[in-house]
mmCIF file of C-alpha atoms in Angstrom:
data_model
loop_
_atom_site.group_PDB
_atom_site.id
_atom_site.type_symbol
_atom_site.label_atom_id
_atom_site.label_comp_id
_atom_site.label_asym_id
_atom_site.label_seq_id
_atom_site.Cartn_x
_atom_site.Cartn_y
_atom_site.Cartn_z
ATOM 1 C CA MET A 1 97.414 125.564 101.050
ATOM 2 C CA ASP A 2 96.025 126.045 104.549
ATOM 3 C CA TYR A 3 92.850 124.234 103.458
ATOM 4 C CA MET A 4 94.852 120.990 103.491
ATOM 5 C CA PHE A 5 95.063 121.101 107.274
ATOM 6 C CA THR A 6 91.450 121.948 108.013
ATOM 7 C CA PRO A 7 89.408 119.156 109.619
ATOM 8 C CA GLY A 8 88.645 116.293 107.275
ATOM 9 C CA PHE A 9 85.243 115.052 106.189
ATOM 10 C CA PHE A 10 85.312 111.557 107.772
ATOM 11 C CA GLY A 11 84.659 112.956 111.243
ATOM 12 C CA THR A 12 88.025 111.917 112.681
ATOM 13 C CA GLN A 13 90.959 114.027 113.839
ATOM 14 C CA ALA A 14 92.622 113.617 110.437
ATOM 15 C CA PRO A 15 93.220 116.719 108.333
ATOM 16 C CA PHE A 16 91.416 117.240 105.040
ATOM 17 C CA PHE A 17 94.352 116.141 102.876
ATOM 18 C CA MET A 18 94.572 112.821 104.743
ATOM 19 C CA ASP A 19 90.856 112.127 104.342
ATOM 20 C CA LEU A 20 90.908 112.975 100.646
ATOM 21 C CA ALA A 21 94.032 110.918 99.925
ATOM 22 C CA THR A 22 92.607 107.963 101.855
ATOM 23 C CA LEU A 23 89.353 108.190 99.908
ATOM 24 C CA VAL A 24 91.237 108.256 96.598
ATOM 25 C CA VAL A 25 93.370 105.257 97.627
ATOM 26 C CA ALA A 26 90.278 103.341 98.778
ATOM 27 C CA LEU A 27 88.459 104.005 95.498
ATOM 28 C CA LEU A 28 91.454 103.340 93.243
ATOM 29 C CA PRO A 29 90.911 99.548 92.952
ATOM 30 C CA PHE A 30 87.310 100.190 91.860
ATOM 31 C CA ALA A 31 88.421 102.837 89.363
ATOM 32 C CA LEU A 32 90.965 100.372 88.021
ATOM 33 C CA LEU A 33 88.249 97.753 87.630
ATOM 34 C CA LEU A 34 86.263 100.192 85.497
ATOM 35 C CA GLY A 35 89.272 100.559 83.200
ATOM 36 C CA ILE A 36 89.587 96.784 82.935
ATOM 37 C CA LEU A 37 85.919 96.560 81.981
ATOM 38 C CA PHE A 38 86.600 98.971 79.099
ATOM 39 C CA ALA A 39 89.164 96.535 77.706
ATOM 40 C CA ARG A 40 86.879 93.545 78.210
ATOM 41 C CA LYS A 41 84.191 95.326 76.184
ATOM 42 C CA GLY A 42 86.688 95.950 73.373
ATOM 43 C CA LEU A 43 87.032 99.687 74.095
ATOM 44 C CA TYR A 44 90.827 99.529 73.888
ATOM 45 C CA ASP A 45 91.514 103.190 73.166
ATOM 46 C CA LEU A 46 89.320 104.225 76.094
ATOM 47 C CA HIS A 47 91.073 101.626 78.270
ATOM 48 C CA ARG A 48 94.496 102.948 77.276
ATOM 49 C CA TRP A 49 93.659 106.617 77.914
ATOM 50 C CA TYR A 50 91.800 105.845 81.108
ATOM 51 C CA GLN A 51 94.718 103.846 82.518
ATOM 52 C CA TRP A 52 97.160 106.678 81.767
ATOM 53 C CA LEU A 53 94.789 109.222 83.311
ATOM 54 C CA LEU A 54 94.356 107.043 86.385
ATOM 55 C CA PHE A 55 98.122 106.614 86.759
ATOM 56 C CA LEU A 56 98.899 110.316 86.330
ATOM 57 C CA GLY A 57 96.072 111.292 88.683
ATOM 58 C CA THR A 58 97.415 108.859 91.265
ATOM 59 C CA VAL A 59 100.909 110.335 90.979
ATOM 60 C CA LEU A 60 99.495 113.850 91.446
ATOM 61 C CA VAL A 61 97.500 112.826 94.528
ATOM 62 C CA LEU A 62 100.567 111.046 95.891
ATOM 63 C CA GLY A 63 102.692 114.175 95.470
ATOM 64 C CA TRP A 64 100.019 116.330 97.106
ATOM 65 C CA PHE A 65 99.725 113.833 99.958
ATOM 66 C CA GLU A 66 103.498 113.728 100.494
ATOM 67 C CA TYR A 67 103.583 117.511 100.642
ATOM 68 C CA GLY A 68 100.809 117.439 103.257
ATOM 69 C CA ILE A 69 102.614 114.864 105.389
ATOM 70 C CA ARG A 70 105.865 116.817 105.343
ATOM 71 C CA ALA A 71 104.270 120.257 105.837
ATOM 72 C CA GLY A 72 102.010 118.851 108.564
ATOM 73 C CA GLY A 73 104.877 117.635 110.728
ATOM 74 C CA GLY A 74 105.596 114.171 109.337
ATOM 75 C CA PHE A 75 104.330 110.689 110.054
ATOM 76 C CA ARG A 76 105.932 110.569 113.498
ATOM 77 C CA LEU A 77 103.770 113.496 114.624
ATOM 78 C CA TYR A 78 100.586 111.636 113.667
ATOM 79 C CA ALA A 79 101.914 108.361 115.076
ATOM 80 C CA ALA A 80 102.770 110.018 118.409
ATOM 81 C CA ARG A 81 99.063 110.679 118.932
ATOM 82 C CA SER A 82 98.268 106.993 118.586
ATOM 83 C CA SER A 83 98.211 104.505 121.447
ATOM 84 C CA LEU A 84 99.460 101.734 119.166
ATOM 85 C CA PRO A 85 103.143 100.842 119.441
ATOM 86 C CA SER A 86 105.376 102.936 117.199
ATOM 87 C CA TRP A 87 107.149 99.819 115.898
ATOM 88 C CA LEU A 88 103.818 98.496 114.615
ATOM 89 C CA LEU A 89 102.901 101.777 112.955
ATOM 90 C CA LEU A 90 106.351 102.254 111.402
ATOM 91 C CA GLY A 91 106.480 98.629 110.283
ATOM 92 C CA THR A 92 103.105 98.926 108.598
ATOM 93 C CA LEU A 93 104.140 102.222 107.038
ATOM 94 C CA GLY A 94 107.329 100.610 105.718
ATOM 95 C CA LEU A 95 105.348 97.732 104.226
ATOM 96 C CA HIS A 96 102.851 100.172 102.724
ATOM 97 C CA ILE A 97 105.587 102.294 101.154
ATOM 98 C CA LEU A 98 107.382 99.222 99.777
ATOM 99 C CA ILE A 99 104.205 97.836 98.217
ATOM 100 C CA ALA A 100 103.164 101.263 96.880
ATOM 101 C CA LEU A 101 106.575 102.020 95.379
ATOM 102 C CA LEU A 102 106.946 98.622 93.720
ATOM 103 C CA THR A 103 103.376 98.854 92.451
ATOM 104 C CA LEU A 104 103.903 102.329 91.031
ATOM 105 C CA ILE A 105 107.035 101.156 89.187
ATOM 106 C CA TRP A 106 105.331 97.989 87.919
ATOM 107 C CA TRP A 107 102.212 99.916 86.867
ATOM 108 C CA LEU A 108 104.327 102.418 84.919
ATOM 109 C CA ARG A 109 106.275 99.564 83.331
ATOM 110 C CA THR A 110 103.015 97.896 82.316
ATOM 111 C CA LEU A 111 101.733 101.144 80.795
ATOM 112 C CA LEU A 112 104.953 101.867 78.903
ATOM 113 C CA ARG A 113 105.203 98.314 77.524
ATOM 114 C CA ALA A 114 101.541 98.392 76.515
ATOM 115 C CA GLN A 115 102.041 101.771 74.828
ATOM 116 C CA ARG A 116 104.966 100.404 72.838
ATOM 117 C CA ARG A 117 103.014 97.283 71.849
ATOM 118 C CA TRP A 118 99.971 99.367 70.898
ATOM 119 C CA ARG A 119 102.112 101.541 68.596
ATOM 120 C CA ARG A 120 103.427 98.376 66.925
ATOM 121 C CA HIS A 121 99.840 97.110 66.643
ATOM 122 C CA ASP A 122 100.690 94.128 68.882
ATOM 123 C CA LEU A 123 97.894 95.041 71.304
ATOM 124 C CA PRO A 124 95.301 93.766 71.196
ATOM 125 C CA GLY A 125 96.784 90.682 69.720
ATOM 126 C CA GLY A 126 99.701 88.388 70.365
ATOM 127 C CA PHE A 127 100.874 90.169 73.499
ATOM 128 C CA SER A 128 97.416 90.444 75.067
ATOM 129 C CA LEU A 129 97.826 87.492 77.441
ATOM 130 C CA ARG A 130 101.158 88.854 78.712
ATOM 131 C CA HIS A 131 99.594 92.306 79.128
ATOM 132 C CA ILE A 132 96.692 90.824 81.091
ATOM 133 C CA ARG A 133 99.147 89.089 83.455
ATOM 134 C CA GLU A 134 101.136 92.302 83.930
ATOM 135 C CA GLY A 135 97.918 94.219 84.538
ATOM 136 C CA ARG A 136 96.786 91.697 87.149
ATOM 137 C CA ARG A 137 100.027 92.165 89.044
ATOM 138 C CA SER A 138 99.497 95.934 88.951
ATOM 139 C CA ALA A 139 95.923 95.478 90.164
ATOM 140 C CA TRP A 140 97.020 93.277 93.081
ATOM 141 C CA GLY A 141 99.628 95.848 94.052
ATOM 142 C CA ILE A 142 97.048 98.627 93.916
ATOM 143 C CA PHE A 143 94.662 96.574 96.029
ATOM 144 C CA LEU A 144 97.362 95.839 98.636
ATOM 145 C CA THR A 145 98.432 99.493 98.644
ATOM 146 C CA ALA A 146 94.823 100.521 99.289
ATOM 147 C CA LEU A 147 94.426 97.921 102.022
ATOM 148 C CA THR A 148 97.589 98.935 103.891
ATOM 149 C CA GLY A 149 96.849 102.649 103.415
ATOM 150 C CA ILE A 150 93.374 102.257 104.874
ATOM 151 C CA TRP A 151 94.795 100.275 107.775
ATOM 152 C CA ILE A 152 97.286 103.039 108.562
ATOM 153 C CA TYR A 153 94.502 105.639 108.470
ATOM 154 C CA LEU A 154 92.364 103.515 110.796
ATOM 155 C CA ALA A 155 95.297 102.935 113.163
ATOM 156 C CA LEU A 156 96.127 106.636 113.353
ATOM 157 C CA PHE A 157 92.682 108.214 113.448
ATOM 158 C CA VAL A 158 89.905 105.688 114.104
ATOM 159 C CA LEU A 159 90.851 102.600 116.098
ATOM 160 C CA VAL A 160 92.643 104.457 118.861
ATOM 161 C CA GLY A 161 90.620 107.671 118.966
ATOM 162 C CA ALA A 162 93.740 109.782 118.597
ATOM 163 C CA PRO A 163 93.283 113.305 119.991
ATOM 164 C CA ALA A 164 93.967 116.368 117.883
#
């Protein structure tokens, strides 16, 4: 797993795992939009499988990222290299984690409820409007998670020119 800590591909001082995880988080809202377009075109089975694949892939990347953070010395090590105040970095990290955790739970809840409704043949159908509302909340959470994650990356590795 040493490859995780080789220099990243964005040209900053961030390790490879940080660059890759940030790229995945940044692209996730767009990937989610693709899945929504499947449903809008009536490709419900594709939408259902795609959403599950996207969720499971996100969980795998999250686990890999968490391993990298812990094995790489933890957030405080990266934050110590920054010239921004630690309270700002930790506060943003706390907000990011809160949004990400709530979003992950809500997204899973949306998927499980949709799966149950699909098995009962209630989706598409009578529960579609409720499912759309639940999906929008998941999408907003994913967007906010991406936004705060990108901000943390910028604060640690771009805006302050943190040394290695």
